[in-house]
Structure formats: structure tokens, C-alpha cells
mmCIF file of C-alpha atoms in Angstrom:
data_model
loop_
_atom_site.group_PDB
_atom_site.id
_atom_site.type_symbol
_atom_site.label_atom_id
_atom_site.label_comp_id
_atom_site.label_asym_id
_atom_site.label_seq_id
_atom_site.Cartn_x
_atom_site.Cartn_y
_atom_site.Cartn_z
ATOM 1 C CA MET W 4 0.000 0.000 0.000
ATOM 2 C CA THR W 5 1.039 3.612 -0.511
ATOM 3 C CA PRO W 6 1.440 5.899 2.534
ATOM 4 C CA ARG W 7 -1.869 7.600 1.706
ATOM 5 C CA ARG W 8 -3.724 4.308 1.727
ATOM 6 C CA ASP W 9 -2.047 3.379 4.992
ATOM 7 C CA ILE W 10 -3.225 6.681 6.468
ATOM 8 C CA ALA W 11 -6.791 6.091 5.247
ATOM 9 C CA ALA W 12 -6.747 2.617 6.801
ATOM 10 C CA MET W 13 -5.611 3.973 10.161
ATOM 11 C CA LEU W 14 -8.262 6.704 10.171
ATOM 12 C CA LEU W 15 -10.933 4.123 9.345
ATOM 13 C CA THR W 16 -9.693 1.950 12.204
ATOM 14 C CA THR W 17 -10.043 4.862 14.617
ATOM 15 C CA PHE W 18 -13.641 5.437 13.534
ATOM 16 C CA LEU W 19 -14.605 1.757 13.764
ATOM 17 C CA THR W 20 -13.093 1.143 17.188
ATOM 18 C CA TRP W 21 -14.498 4.317 18.745
ATOM 19 C CA MET W 22 -17.968 3.702 17.347
ATOM 20 C CA GLY W 23 -17.879 0.342 19.072
ATOM 21 C CA GLN W 24 -16.561 1.729 22.349
ATOM 22 C CA ARG W 25 -19.106 4.544 22.550
ATOM 23 C CA THR W 26 -22.084 2.302 21.796
ATOM 24 C CA THR W 27 -20.951 -0.182 24.431
ATOM 25 C CA ALA W 28 -20.549 2.643 26.963
ATOM 26 C CA VAL W 29 -24.334 2.888 26.787
ATOM 27 C CA ALA W 30 -25.062 -0.845 26.751
ATOM 28 C CA LEU W 31 -22.552 -2.347 29.193
ATOM 29 C CA PRO W 32 -23.901 -0.730 32.395
ATOM 30 C CA LEU W 33 -27.390 -1.962 31.486
ATOM 31 C CA VAL W 34 -26.124 -5.506 30.913
ATOM 32 C CA ALA W 35 -24.118 -5.433 34.145
ATOM 33 C CA LEU W 36 -27.141 -4.265 36.146
ATOM 34 C CA ALA W 37 -29.491 -6.778 34.537
ATOM 35 C CA GLU W 38 -27.120 -9.733 34.964
ATOM 36 C CA THR W 39 -25.818 -9.017 38.481
ATOM 37 C CA GLY W 40 -28.636 -6.998 40.032
ATOM 38 C CA SER W 41 -26.030 -4.820 41.752
ATOM 39 C CA PRO W 42 -25.718 -1.115 40.851
ATOM 40 C CA TRP W 43 -22.093 -0.882 41.998
ATOM 41 C CA THR W 44 -20.998 -3.335 39.288
ATOM 42 C CA THR W 45 -22.023 -0.889 36.548
ATOM 43 C CA GLY W 46 -18.858 1.119 37.154
ATOM 44 C CA LEU W 47 -16.566 -1.843 37.698
ATOM 45 C CA VAL W 48 -15.396 -2.107 34.091
ATOM 46 C CA GLY W 49 -14.502 1.570 33.908
ATOM 47 C CA GLY W 50 -12.547 1.356 37.142
ATOM 48 C CA ALA W 51 -10.672 -1.749 35.997
ATOM 49 C CA VAL W 52 -9.793 -0.121 32.667
ATOM 50 C CA GLY W 53 -7.928 2.644 34.485
ATOM 51 C CA LEU W 54 -5.570 0.362 36.409
ATOM 52 C CA PRO W 55 -3.432 -0.785 33.439
ATOM 53 C CA MET W 56 -3.187 2.797 32.203
ATOM 54 C CA LEU W 57 -1.989 4.104 35.574
ATOM 55 C CA THR W 58 0.724 1.441 35.769
ATOM 56 C CA SER W 59 1.702 1.361 32.085
ATOM 57 C CA ALA W 60 4.791 3.512 32.651
ATOM 58 C CA TRP W 61 6.411 0.401 34.138
ATOM 59 C CA TRP W 62 4.965 -2.709 32.522
ATOM 60 C CA ALA W 63 4.577 -1.283 28.977
ATOM 61 C CA ARG W 64 7.927 0.494 28.679
ATOM 62 C CA ALA W 65 9.610 -2.100 26.456
ATOM 63 C CA LEU W 66 6.413 -3.321 24.777
ATOM 64 C CA ARG W 67 5.493 0.050 23.276
ATOM 65 C CA GLN W 68 8.791 0.123 21.343
ATOM 66 C CA ARG W 69 7.769 -3.042 19.481
ATOM 67 C CA LEU W 70 4.428 -1.656 18.263
ATOM 68 C CA THR W 71 5.824 -0.113 15.104
ATOM 69 C CA THR W 72 3.803 -1.876 12.373
ATOM 70 C CA GLY W 73 0.190 -2.325 11.401
ATOM 71 C CA ARG W 74 0.476 -6.052 12.081
ATOM 72 C CA ALA W 75 1.684 -5.451 15.634
ATOM 73 C CA LEU W 76 -1.144 -3.004 16.317
ATOM 74 C CA ALA W 77 -3.651 -5.468 14.854
ATOM 75 C CA GLY W 78 -2.411 -7.969 17.427
ATOM 76 C CA VAL W 79 -3.134 -5.466 20.209
ATOM 77 C CA LEU W 80 -6.685 -4.998 18.893
ATOM 78 C CA ALA W 81 -7.087 -8.780 18.794
ATOM 79 C CA VAL W 82 -6.291 -8.876 22.515
ATOM 80 C CA GLN W 83 -8.870 -6.133 23.029
ATOM 81 C CA VAL W 84 -11.465 -8.203 21.163
ATOM 82 C CA ALA W 85 -10.756 -11.130 23.500
ATOM 83 C CA GLY W 86 -11.393 -8.860 26.462
ATOM 84 C CA LEU W 87 -14.595 -7.499 24.969
ATOM 85 C CA LEU W 88 -15.964 -11.016 24.469
ATOM 86 C CA VAL W 89 -15.652 -11.962 28.150
ATOM 87 C CA VAL W 90 -18.972 -10.415 29.196
ATOM 88 C CA PRO W 91 -21.208 -11.457 26.254
ATOM 89 C CA VAL W 92 -19.851 -15.012 26.322
ATOM 90 C CA ALA W 93 -20.400 -15.196 30.078
ATOM 91 C CA ALA W 94 -23.914 -13.800 29.587
ATOM 92 C CA VAL W 95 -24.706 -16.571 27.120
ATOM 93 C CA LEU W 96 -23.567 -19.057 29.749
ATOM 94 C CA GLY W 97 -25.572 -17.268 32.432
ATOM 95 C CA THR W 98 -22.585 -16.594 34.665
ATOM 96 C CA VAL W 99 -21.886 -12.845 34.453
ATOM 97 C CA GLY W 100 -20.432 -11.574 37.722
ATOM 98 C CA SER W 101 -18.020 -9.019 39.092
ATOM 99 C CA VAL W 102 -15.051 -11.191 38.100
ATOM 100 C CA HIS W 103 -16.065 -11.121 34.430
ATOM 101 C CA LEU W 104 -16.639 -7.374 34.491
ATOM 102 C CA ALA W 105 -13.282 -6.745 36.125
ATOM 103 C CA ALA W 106 -11.549 -9.107 33.687
ATOM 104 C CA THR W 107 -12.947 -7.370 30.608
ATOM 105 C CA GLY W 108 -11.889 -4.023 32.053
ATOM 106 C CA LEU W 109 -8.344 -5.160 32.793
ATOM 107 C CA ILE W 110 -7.810 -6.837 29.409
ATOM 108 C CA THR W 111 -9.231 -3.988 27.363
ATOM 109 C CA GLY W 112 -7.417 -1.494 29.590
ATOM 110 C CA CYS W 113 -4.073 -3.150 28.858
ATOM 111 C CA ALA W 114 -4.768 -3.101 25.123
ATOM 112 C CA THR W 115 -5.878 0.531 25.161
ATOM 113 C CA ALA W 116 -2.920 1.659 27.271
ATOM 114 C CA VAL W 117 -0.405 0.516 24.658
ATOM 115 C CA GLY W 118 -2.496 0.556 21.485
ATOM 116 C CA ALA W 119 -3.919 4.086 21.471
ATOM 117 C CA PRO W 120 -0.607 6.005 21.726
ATOM 118 C CA ALA W 121 1.106 3.502 19.415
ATOM 119 C CA GLN W 122 -1.496 4.129 16.705
ATOM 120 C CA ARG W 123 -0.869 7.876 16.870
ATOM 121 C CA ALA W 124 2.883 7.343 16.758
ATOM 122 C CA LEU W 125 2.698 5.015 13.743
ATOM 123 C CA LEU W 126 0.351 7.379 11.914
ATOM 124 C CA ALA W 127 2.826 10.222 12.481
ATOM 125 C CA ASP W 128 5.735 8.037 11.331
ATOM 126 C CA ILE W 129 3.964 7.154 8.079
ATOM 127 C CA CYS W 130 3.023 10.806 7.495
ATOM 128 C CA ASP W 131 6.654 11.934 7.909
ATOM 129 C CA ARG W 132 7.414 10.381 4.531
ATOM 130 C CA LEU W 133 4.971 12.796 2.868
ATOM 131 C CA GLY W 134 6.584 15.996 4.103
ATOM 132 C CA ALA W 135 6.587 18.487 6.960
ATOM 133 C CA GLY W 136 3.225 19.262 8.520
ATOM 134 C CA VAL W 137 1.426 16.194 7.167
ATOM 135 C CA ALA W 138 1.612 14.355 10.498
ATOM 136 C CA ALA W 139 -0.056 17.206 12.377
ATOM 137 C CA ARG W 140 -2.875 17.412 9.820
ATOM 138 C CA MET W 141 -3.537 13.674 9.757
ATOM 139 C CA LEU W 142 -3.504 13.426 13.549
ATOM 140 C CA ALA W 143 -6.084 16.218 13.544
ATOM 141 C CA TRP W 144 -8.209 14.200 11.100
ATOM 142 C CA GLN W 145 -7.811 11.191 13.389
ATOM 143 C CA ASP W 146 -9.154 13.310 16.251
ATOM 144 C CA PHE W 147 -12.087 14.300 14.027
ATOM 145 C CA ALA W 148 -12.826 10.625 13.317
ATOM 146 C CA HIS W 149 -12.773 10.018 17.063
ATOM 147 C CA ARG W 150 -14.996 12.987 17.920
ATOM 148 C CA SER W 151 -17.533 12.277 15.203
ATOM 149 C CA THR W 152 -18.448 9.116 17.099
ATOM 150 C CA MET W 153 -19.533 11.317 20.039
ATOM 151 C CA ILE W 154 -22.410 12.495 17.846
ATOM 152 C CA LEU W 155 -23.175 9.309 15.926
ATOM 153 C CA ALA W 156 -22.797 6.520 18.481
ATOM 154 C CA PRO W 157 -25.179 7.483 21.365
ATOM 155 C CA PRO W 158 -28.365 7.829 19.276
ATOM 156 C CA LEU W 159 -27.472 4.693 17.330
ATOM 157 C CA ALA W 160 -26.950 2.826 20.598
ATOM 158 C CA GLY W 161 -30.240 4.142 21.977
ATOM 159 C CA TRP W 162 -32.115 2.961 18.891
ATOM 160 C CA ALA W 163 -30.456 -0.461 19.009
ATOM 161 C CA ILE W 164 -31.249 -0.909 22.695
ATOM 162 C CA THR W 165 -34.876 0.051 22.102
ATOM 163 C CA ALA W 166 -35.140 -2.341 19.168
ATOM 164 C CA SER W 167 -33.385 -5.421 20.563
ATOM 165 C CA GLY W 168 -31.952 -4.716 24.008
ATOM 166 C CA PRO W 169 -28.376 -3.940 25.088
ATOM 167 C CA PHE W 170 -26.939 -7.443 24.836
ATOM 168 C CA HIS W 171 -26.398 -7.420 21.061
ATOM 169 C CA LEU W 172 -24.342 -4.224 21.237
ATOM 170 C CA LEU W 173 -21.621 -6.033 23.183
ATOM 171 C CA TRP W 174 -21.141 -8.418 20.273
ATOM 172 C CA ALA W 175 -21.259 -5.450 17.898
ATOM 173 C CA GLU W 176 -18.339 -3.722 19.634
ATOM 174 C CA ALA W 177 -16.215 -6.863 19.465
ATOM 175 C CA ALA W 178 -17.062 -7.152 15.778
ATOM 176 C CA GLY W 179 -16.192 -3.494 15.162
ATOM 177 C CA VAL W 180 -12.822 -3.730 16.895
ATOM 178 C CA GLY W 181 -12.146 -7.008 15.082
ATOM 179 C CA LEU W 182 -12.873 -5.290 11.776
ATOM 180 C CA GLY W 183 -10.485 -2.503 12.821
ATOM 181 C CA ALA W 184 -7.788 -5.106 13.451
ATOM 182 C CA ALA W 185 -8.363 -6.555 9.981
ATOM 183 C CA VAL W 186 -7.996 -3.079 8.455
ATOM 184 C CA LEU W 187 -4.725 -2.525 10.334
ATOM 185 C CA LEU W 188 -3.345 -5.718 8.826
ATOM 186 C CA THR W 189 -3.411 -3.952 5.459
ATOM 187 C CA VAL W 190 -1.069 -1.192 6.716
ATOM 188 C CA ARG W 191 2.367 -1.893 5.270
ATOM 189 C CA GLY W 192 4.177 1.220 6.471
ATOM 190 C CA ASP W 193 6.181 1.094 9.678
ATOM 191 C CA ALA W 194 8.239 3.350 11.909
ATOM 192 C CA PRO W 195 11.351 4.579 10.089
ATOM 193 C CA ALA W 196 14.673 4.229 11.839
ATOM 194 C CA ALA W 197 15.564 7.291 13.895
ATOM 195 C CA PRO W 198 19.129 8.597 13.861
ATOM 196 C CA GLY W 199 21.313 6.041 15.610
ATOM 197 C CA GLU W 200 18.716 3.264 15.266
ATOM 198 C CA ARG W 201 17.773 0.730 12.629
ATOM 199 C CA GLU W 202 15.317 -2.114 12.391
ATOM 200 C CA VAL W 203 16.825 -5.585 12.166
ATOM 201 C CA THR W 204 15.503 -9.069 12.614
ATOM 202 C CA ALA W 205 16.716 -11.536 15.176
ATOM 203 C CA ALA W 206 18.653 -13.411 12.521
ATOM 204 C CA ARG W 207 20.592 -10.342 11.387
ATOM 205 C CA GLY W 208 21.196 -8.364 14.565
ATOM 206 C CA GLY W 209 20.705 -10.779 17.409
ATOM 207 C CA GLY W 210 17.845 -8.720 18.871
ATOM 208 C CA LYS W 211 14.200 -9.609 19.035
ATOM 209 C CA ALA W 212 12.420 -9.573 15.697
ATOM 210 C CA GLY W 213 10.870 -6.207 15.026
ATOM 211 C CA ALA W 214 12.521 -4.505 17.993
ATOM 212 C CA PRO W 215 14.421 -1.237 17.494
ATOM 213 C CA THR W 216 18.168 -1.696 17.665
ATOM 214 C CA THR W 217 21.175 0.536 17.699
ATOM 215 C CA ALA W 218 23.515 0.879 14.749
ATOM 216 C CA GLU W 219 25.917 -1.488 16.492
ATOM 217 C CA GLY W 220 23.291 -4.242 16.445
ATOM 218 C CA GLY W 221 22.308 -4.177 20.109
ATOM 219 C CA GLU W 222 18.678 -3.766 21.099
ATOM 220 C CA ALA W 223 17.785 -0.117 21.730
ATOM 221 C CA LYS W 224 16.837 0.852 25.277
ATOM 222 C CA ALA W 225 13.270 2.079 25.637
ATOM 223 C CA PRO W 226 13.325 5.617 27.051
ATOM 224 C CA ALA W 227 11.536 6.242 30.345
ATOM 225 C CA LEU W 228 8.529 8.516 30.045
ATOM 226 C CA ARG W 229 9.878 10.943 32.642
ATOM 227 C CA HIS W 230 13.150 11.254 30.745
ATOM 228 C CA VAL W 231 11.351 12.200 27.538
ATOM 229 C CA LEU W 232 9.331 14.854 29.360
ATOM 230 C CA ALA W 233 12.455 16.216 31.032
ATOM 231 C CA ARG W 234 14.242 16.395 27.686
ATOM 232 C CA HIS W 235 11.448 18.317 25.922
ATOM 233 C CA PRO W 236 10.162 21.227 28.038
ATOM 234 C CA GLU W 237 7.423 22.283 25.602
ATOM 235 C CA ILE W 238 5.967 18.776 25.550
ATOM 236 C CA ARG W 239 6.213 18.676 29.342
ATOM 237 C CA ARG W 240 4.187 21.874 29.609
ATOM 238 C CA ALA W 241 1.602 20.585 27.131
ATOM 239 C CA VAL W 242 1.243 17.287 29.010
ATOM 240 C CA THR W 243 0.868 19.190 32.293
ATOM 241 C CA MET W 244 -2.030 21.212 30.879
ATOM 242 C CA SER W 245 -3.638 18.034 29.563
ATOM 243 C CA GLY W 246 -3.275 16.333 32.939
ATOM 244 C CA VAL W 247 -4.881 19.173 34.882
ATOM 245 C CA GLY W 248 -7.712 19.324 32.354
ATOM 246 C CA GLY W 249 -8.304 15.595 32.701
ATOM 247 C CA LEU W 250 -8.240 15.760 36.493
ATOM 248 C CA VAL W 251 -10.992 18.394 36.715
ATOM 249 C CA TRP W 252 -13.147 17.095 33.846
ATOM 250 C CA PHE W 253 -15.495 15.512 36.396
ATOM 251 C CA ALA W 254 -16.587 19.025 37.433
ATOM 252 C CA PHE W 255 -18.277 19.449 34.044
ATOM 253 C CA THR W 256 -19.948 16.052 33.743
ATOM 254 C CA LEU W 257 -20.863 15.337 37.371
ATOM 255 C CA GLY W 258 -21.216 19.009 38.258
ATOM 256 C CA LEU W 259 -23.825 19.814 35.610
ATOM 257 C CA ALA W 260 -25.719 16.611 36.374
ATOM 258 C CA ILE W 261 -25.912 17.465 40.083
ATOM 259 C CA LEU W 262 -26.730 21.123 39.419
ATOM 260 C CA GLY W 263 -29.628 19.977 37.258
ATOM 261 C CA ALA W 264 -30.977 17.791 40.048
ATOM 262 C CA GLU W 265 -30.566 20.590 42.589
ATOM 263 C CA THR W 266 -32.486 23.059 40.414
ATOM 264 C CA GLY W 267 -35.347 20.679 39.681
ATOM 265 C CA ARG W 268 -34.292 19.882 36.107
ATOM 266 C CA PRO W 269 -32.565 16.500 36.352
ATOM 267 C CA GLY W 270 -30.766 15.568 33.158
ATOM 268 C CA LEU W 271 -31.477 18.810 31.310
ATOM 269 C CA LEU W 272 -28.344 20.766 32.239
ATOM 270 C CA ILE W 273 -25.932 17.943 31.479
ATOM 271 C CA SER W 274 -27.767 17.185 28.224
ATOM 272 C CA ALA W 275 -27.479 20.804 27.117
ATOM 273 C CA GLY W 276 -23.825 20.975 28.160
ATOM 274 C CA MET W 277 -22.774 17.730 26.495
ATOM 275 C CA THR W 278 -24.734 18.531 23.325
ATOM 276 C CA GLY W 279 -23.111 21.946 23.062
ATOM 277 C CA TYR W 280 -19.663 20.588 23.858
ATOM 278 C CA GLY W 281 -19.989 17.793 21.314
ATOM 279 C CA ALA W 282 -21.197 20.107 18.556
ATOM 280 C CA GLY W 283 -18.490 22.676 19.262
ATOM 281 C CA SER W 284 -15.730 20.089 19.408
ATOM 282 C CA LEU W 285 -16.869 18.557 16.120
ATOM 283 C CA VAL W 286 -16.659 21.951 14.393
ATOM 284 C CA GLY W 287 -13.255 22.572 15.961
ATOM 285 C CA ALA W 288 -12.044 19.140 14.887
ATOM 286 C CA LEU W 289 -13.230 19.787 11.324
ATOM 287 C CA LEU W 290 -11.208 23.020 11.160
ATOM 288 C CA ALA W 291 -8.171 21.753 13.085
ATOM 289 C CA PRO W 292 -6.360 20.110 10.113
ATOM 290 C CA ALA W 293 -6.214 23.490 8.366
ATOM 291 C CA LEU W 294 -5.610 25.704 11.406
ATOM 292 C CA VAL W 295 -3.229 23.711 13.614
ATOM 293 C CA PRO W 296 -0.207 23.778 11.243
ATOM 294 C CA ARG W 297 -0.529 27.568 10.970
ATOM 295 C CA LEU W 298 -0.856 28.444 14.675
ATOM 296 C CA PRO W 299 1.856 28.617 17.376
ATOM 297 C CA ALA W 300 1.581 25.232 19.044
ATOM 298 C CA LEU W 301 2.124 25.885 22.754
ATOM 299 C CA ALA W 302 0.200 29.175 22.748
ATOM 300 C CA THR W 303 -2.740 27.562 20.939
ATOM 301 C CA MET W 304 -2.927 24.739 23.448
ATOM 302 C CA ALA W 305 -2.695 27.098 26.420
ATOM 303 C CA THR W 306 -5.397 29.327 24.948
ATOM 304 C CA GLY W 307 -7.683 26.327 24.515
ATOM 305 C CA TRP W 308 -7.426 25.357 28.182
ATOM 306 C CA ILE W 309 -7.945 28.978 29.244
ATOM 307 C CA ILE W 310 -11.139 29.160 27.175
ATOM 308 C CA LEU W 311 -12.447 25.867 28.582
ATOM 309 C CA GLY W 312 -11.576 26.975 32.115
ATOM 310 C CA ALA W 313 -13.422 30.270 31.642
ATOM 311 C CA THR W 314 -16.401 28.243 30.433
ATOM 312 C CA PHE W 315 -16.400 26.202 33.652
ATOM 313 C CA VAL W 316 -16.238 29.369 35.758
ATOM 314 C CA ALA W 317 -19.210 30.917 33.941
ATOM 315 C CA LEU W 318 -21.512 27.877 33.876
ATOM 316 C CA PRO W 319 -22.919 28.139 37.436
ATOM 317 C CA ALA W 320 -24.095 31.697 36.674
ATOM 318 C CA VAL W 321 -26.211 30.696 33.655
ATOM 319 C CA THR W 322 -28.003 27.579 34.911
ATOM 320 C CA SER W 323 -31.355 29.262 34.277
ATOM 321 C CA SER W 324 -30.802 29.117 30.494
ATOM 322 C CA LEU W 325 -30.210 25.858 28.675
ATOM 323 C CA ALA W 326 -29.282 27.806 25.533
ATOM 324 C CA LEU W 327 -26.515 29.717 27.340
ATOM 325 C CA ILE W 328 -25.180 26.498 28.843
ATOM 326 C CA ALA W 329 -25.047 24.929 25.388
ATOM 327 C CA CYS W 330 -23.340 27.989 23.878
ATOM 328 C CA LEU W 331 -20.692 28.209 26.611
ATOM 329 C CA ALA W 332 -20.003 24.474 26.371
ATOM 330 C CA ALA W 333 -19.756 24.770 22.581
ATOM 331 C CA ALA W 334 -17.090 27.484 22.937
ATOM 332 C CA GLY W 335 -15.038 25.249 25.223
ATOM 333 C CA GLY W 336 -15.581 22.260 22.965
ATOM 334 C CA PHE W 337 -14.471 24.205 19.892
ATOM 335 C CA ALA W 338 -11.135 25.093 21.516
ATOM 336 C CA MET W 339 -10.228 21.560 22.582
ATOM 337 C CA PRO W 340 -9.465 19.949 19.175
ATOM 338 C CA LEU W 341 -7.192 22.872 18.338
ATOM 339 C CA GLY W 342 -5.332 22.381 21.599
ATOM 340 C CA ILE W 343 -5.060 18.622 21.204
ATOM 341 C CA GLY W 344 -3.940 19.002 17.611
ATOM 342 C CA SER W 345 -1.275 21.474 18.746
ATOM 343 C CA MET W 346 0.024 19.030 21.333
ATOM 344 C CA ASN W 347 0.208 16.268 18.725
ATOM 345 C CA ARG W 348 2.072 18.683 16.479
ATOM 346 C CA LEU W 349 4.585 19.450 19.230
ATOM 347 C CA ILE W 350 5.238 15.745 19.734
ATOM 348 C CA THR W 351 5.631 14.968 16.035
ATOM 349 C CA VAL W 352 7.935 17.940 15.432
ATOM 350 C CA ARG W 353 10.124 17.595 18.508
ATOM 351 C CA THR W 354 10.516 13.798 18.625
ATOM 352 C CA ASP W 355 10.887 10.729 16.448
ATOM 353 C CA GLY W 356 11.524 7.011 16.837
ATOM 354 C CA ALA W 357 11.460 5.619 20.379
ATOM 355 C CA GLU W 358 11.095 9.082 21.906
ATOM 356 C CA ARG W 359 7.977 9.767 19.861
ATOM 357 C CA ARG W 360 6.325 6.561 21.022
ATOM 358 C CA ALA W 361 7.228 7.357 24.621
ATOM 359 C CA ALA W 362 5.939 10.933 24.316
ATOM 360 C CA PHE W 363 2.537 9.816 23.038
ATOM 361 C CA ALA W 364 2.404 7.200 25.799
ATOM 362 C CA ALA W 365 3.246 9.831 28.423
ATOM 363 C CA GLU W 366 0.443 12.094 27.230
ATOM 364 C CA SER W 367 -2.075 9.233 27.306
ATOM 365 C CA LEU W 368 -0.925 8.107 30.743
ATOM 366 C CA VAL W 369 -1.112 11.569 32.294
ATOM 367 C CA HIS W 370 -4.421 12.613 30.727
ATOM 368 C CA ASP W 371 -6.349 9.340 30.957
ATOM 369 C CA GLY W 372 -4.972 8.562 34.404
ATOM 370 C CA ALA W 373 -5.971 12.017 35.614
ATOM 371 C CA VAL W 374 -9.492 11.570 34.220
ATOM 372 C CA SER W 375 -9.829 8.265 36.113
ATOM 373 C CA LEU W 376 -8.599 9.785 39.363
ATOM 374 C CA GLY W 377 -10.862 12.807 38.963
ATOM 375 C CA LEU W 378 -13.943 10.697 38.349
ATOM 376 C CA LEU W 379 -13.036 8.468 41.297
ATOM 377 C CA ALA W 380 -12.856 11.382 43.740
ATOM 378 C CA GLY W 381 -15.247 13.744 41.975
ATOM 379 C CA GLY W 382 -18.428 12.707 43.741
ATOM 380 C CA ALA W 383 -16.867 13.201 47.162
ATOM 381 C CA VAL W 384 -15.424 16.586 46.178
ATOM 382 C CA ILE W 385 -18.769 17.856 44.897
ATOM 383 C CA GLY W 386 -20.489 16.470 47.976
ATOM 384 C CA LEU W 387 -18.189 18.486 50.244
ATOM 385 C CA ALA W 388 -17.870 21.716 48.241
ATOM 386 C CA GLY W 389 -21.013 21.800 46.124
ATOM 387 C CA ALA W 390 -21.360 21.559 42.340
ATOM 388 C CA GLY W 391 -21.194 25.294 41.599
ATOM 389 C CA PRO W 392 -18.038 26.053 43.627
ATOM 390 C CA THR W 393 -16.388 22.922 42.236
ATOM 391 C CA LEU W 394 -16.981 24.125 38.676
ATOM 392 C CA VAL W 395 -15.554 27.556 39.505
ATOM 393 C CA VAL W 396 -12.416 26.153 41.164
ATOM 394 C CA ALA W 397 -11.906 23.595 38.384
ATOM 395 C CA GLY W 398 -12.198 26.321 35.762
ATOM 396 C CA ALA W 399 -9.825 28.615 37.649
ATOM 397 C CA ALA W 400 -7.270 25.783 37.826
ATOM 398 C CA GLN W 401 -7.409 25.322 34.056
ATOM 399 C CA VAL W 402 -7.043 29.050 33.444
ATOM 400 C CA ALA W 403 -4.093 29.203 35.842
ATOM 401 C CA VAL W 404 -2.224 26.278 34.304
ATOM 402 C CA GLY W 405 -2.844 27.698 30.823
ATOM 403 C CA VAL W 406 -1.350 31.046 31.856
ATOM 404 C CA LEU W 407 1.613 29.530 33.714
ATOM 405 C CA ALA W 408 2.451 26.761 31.234
ATOM 406 C CA GLY W 409 1.917 28.869 28.120
ATOM 407 C CA PRO W 410 4.784 30.703 26.455
ATOM 408 C CA TRP W 411 3.914 34.151 27.838
ATOM 409 C CA LEU W 412 5.345 34.323 31.371
ATOM 410 C CA VAL W 413 8.363 32.023 31.117
ATOM 411 C CA ARG W 414 9.645 31.246 27.645
ATOM 412 C CA VAL W 415 10.729 27.690 26.893
ATOM 413 C CA PRO W 416 14.470 27.339 26.188
ATOM 414 C CA ALA W 417 15.244 25.978 22.717
ATOM 415 C CA ARG W 418 16.917 22.830 23.994
ATOM 416 C CA GLU W 419 15.954 20.603 21.068
ATOM 417 C CA PRO W 420 16.358 21.200 17.335
ATOM 418 C CA ILE W 421 13.137 21.882 15.478
ATOM 419 C CA ARG W 422 12.711 19.423 12.627
ATOM 420 C CA SER W 423 10.007 21.491 10.932
ATOM 421 C CA GLY W 424 8.706 24.982 11.561
ATOM 422 C CA LEU W 425 6.326 25.587 14.420
#
């Protein structure tokens, strides 16, 4: 396949896998509740998914350096399919319990922890062959493919559940991810050798087949995530902003839901907020491929978090108007794809090879881990402080980190050569 066909295959894989994941996010809690009769089990899968991500800095360090081909990534998706089949197979046998729910969360969590950043890294590696700036644009299109499922999947899942119940959707997700794995098998491009590295097989270099090796033939050492962040200050600042944003995300989702209940409109505030955010982020994601390569990366990302933080601060004051809630959320949602695209651009421009894979893994670990921790503690925080004050403080934190980590107060030293213009 040509690089362009490889890119199209990887974008299609992103759409297929996320459509499956978002439809199952609606169906799985219903299946868990129906099969176990225990409300606490509905969140067990989500909690189990977070554990592999939080510990991936240790157990996945060497593994992520081997995920440099479409075939290797297809193998990761195959593992994810196995995890997704645990619950529907157990349901057929009539034995669904907490063990099965935890097992599917752990298996799929392991696959997601290594597969998601590796897919972004491989897509960027393939795009490098087509010229400067292509990687940033294609990663922005990948984000659009991901975000489009936020609009398409929930109503499709609702219709399917109404028509035939939630059980069939679990099989549908496994089928969708399996189809994504089959598409990845068609990707022939791989990660090019970075300076000082080359790919050799076990027969030629003595290393493991497919593993990166040094020019002398020894197997290359996988860089620690903390070392990559220390080496690239701009990426470190971007990852810090992403982590803080992930940590306080619960204030938006849980906060609006609780505010709606407190004001006698349960479900309306969060529906308006999520609808506005989804629509705004889809528009931002559609424009990101054209805008991101032309904007200053770190400043764009910092501005996005400042806008989203200001949105959080303003939301408690406009709870009387669903239209204003939707408009404010849309403004925050519009800024996020531009910020995420800018962070991806920083990573693709500042790193390559093993460092690039580690940088994407670090961003996923920090952001997704922070989201899990925030959701875990979010209910208690809102219970103690109240939904409105929590939204204000969460928004102020995002504004503060955007101001401090942006390029305005303390400029980032040019410690690394720029491989293409920012």
C-alpha cells in the first residue's frame, strides 16, 4: 500500500473502534445491572480499565517500542477483542459476575494503554514520509474521526437498545474492533529508523524480531517517560495542561448533572452541556487540520485550556438558560481539538523514533490517568464543596495552568532542534 492508503486505513480503524466503544458505553452498564442486580458493578469495568493505564509507565515500557507496524497493532486490537468477548460469552452461559466485568476491564485497559498512543505514533511516522506538517494534519483528522463518534454513536446505541436490548451491542463492539484489526493488517508502512537506530531481525542483529536496535546491532533501550518529558520542556508543559484538564473534567460532567438535580431539572443541564460541547468540538475538529499547522503550538494549546476553564467558571451563573449552557459548552468544545492538535504537532515535530512513542504514551498516561482519578474522587469533592463552587475552582485551575504553562510568562528554552517549523 502507498502511505496515503495506509493513512486512510488507520483513520478508518479509529472510527470503527471508537464507534464500538461509545455504543458499548451505553449498553454495558445496562447488561451489568441486569445480569448481576447490583448497581455498583455498573462502574466496575470503567474502574478496571484505568488500572493498566496508571501502571503502564512500568509494565509497557519495552512493549510500546515493538508496536511499530500495522500487524503489531492489529495484534493489540485482537487482545482487546478477547477482552470485549468476556462479558457477552459469560452472559450466554448465564454466569456474568463481578469477576467477568473486572476481567474485561483489565484486558481492554491493557490493550488501550499501549495501542492508542502507538497508533498515533505510527500514523505520524507514516506521514513523515509525505513531508513536513502532514503528520499534524492527519492526527487532527484522526481526532475528528474520534470525535464524530460522540455524535453518531449514542443515538445509534439508543435505537439499538430500544429495538433489541443492550446485549447485542456487546457483540457489535467486538465485531467493530475485530474489523479494525483486519484493516490494520493492510497497513504496510512502519516506523522509520531514527538517527542512531535501525530495524533488524533476530537473525541479522541478534535482537528480538521487530525490535528497534542501535547501529551497532544491540537492542535499543526504551526511554523512560519521565526522561522524555524532562528532555522536551514544551511537551512537558503541554502534558501538564492536559493532565490538569483531565483531572478536573469531572466538574463538568458530574457538576452539571448534580446542578440539574438541585435546580429541579434532572438531566437537562448535562444534556445541554454535552450537546453543546460535542457540537463545538466537532466543528473545531473539522477546522483543526487546516488551522493547527498555521498556529503557534504551545500558545494555541494554552489558549484552549484557558477558554475551557473560563467556560467552567461561567456555567454556574447561567443555569437558568439551557441555551446559554449549550453555547458556553460549545465554545469550550471548539477550543479543545485545536489544543489537542497542537500538542500532537509538538510531539511529532520535537521527537521521532522511540522518543515519539514514549511521548505519546506519556500524554495518554497523564491525561487518561488524571481523568480516572478525577472521576473516582469527583463525587466526594462535589459532595463536600457543592457543584457550583467545584466548577468555579476547576475552571480557575485550568485558566491558571494555561497562563503559567503557556509561552507568555516564562519562555521555553530551545533545547531541542526543530525538525520542521512551528
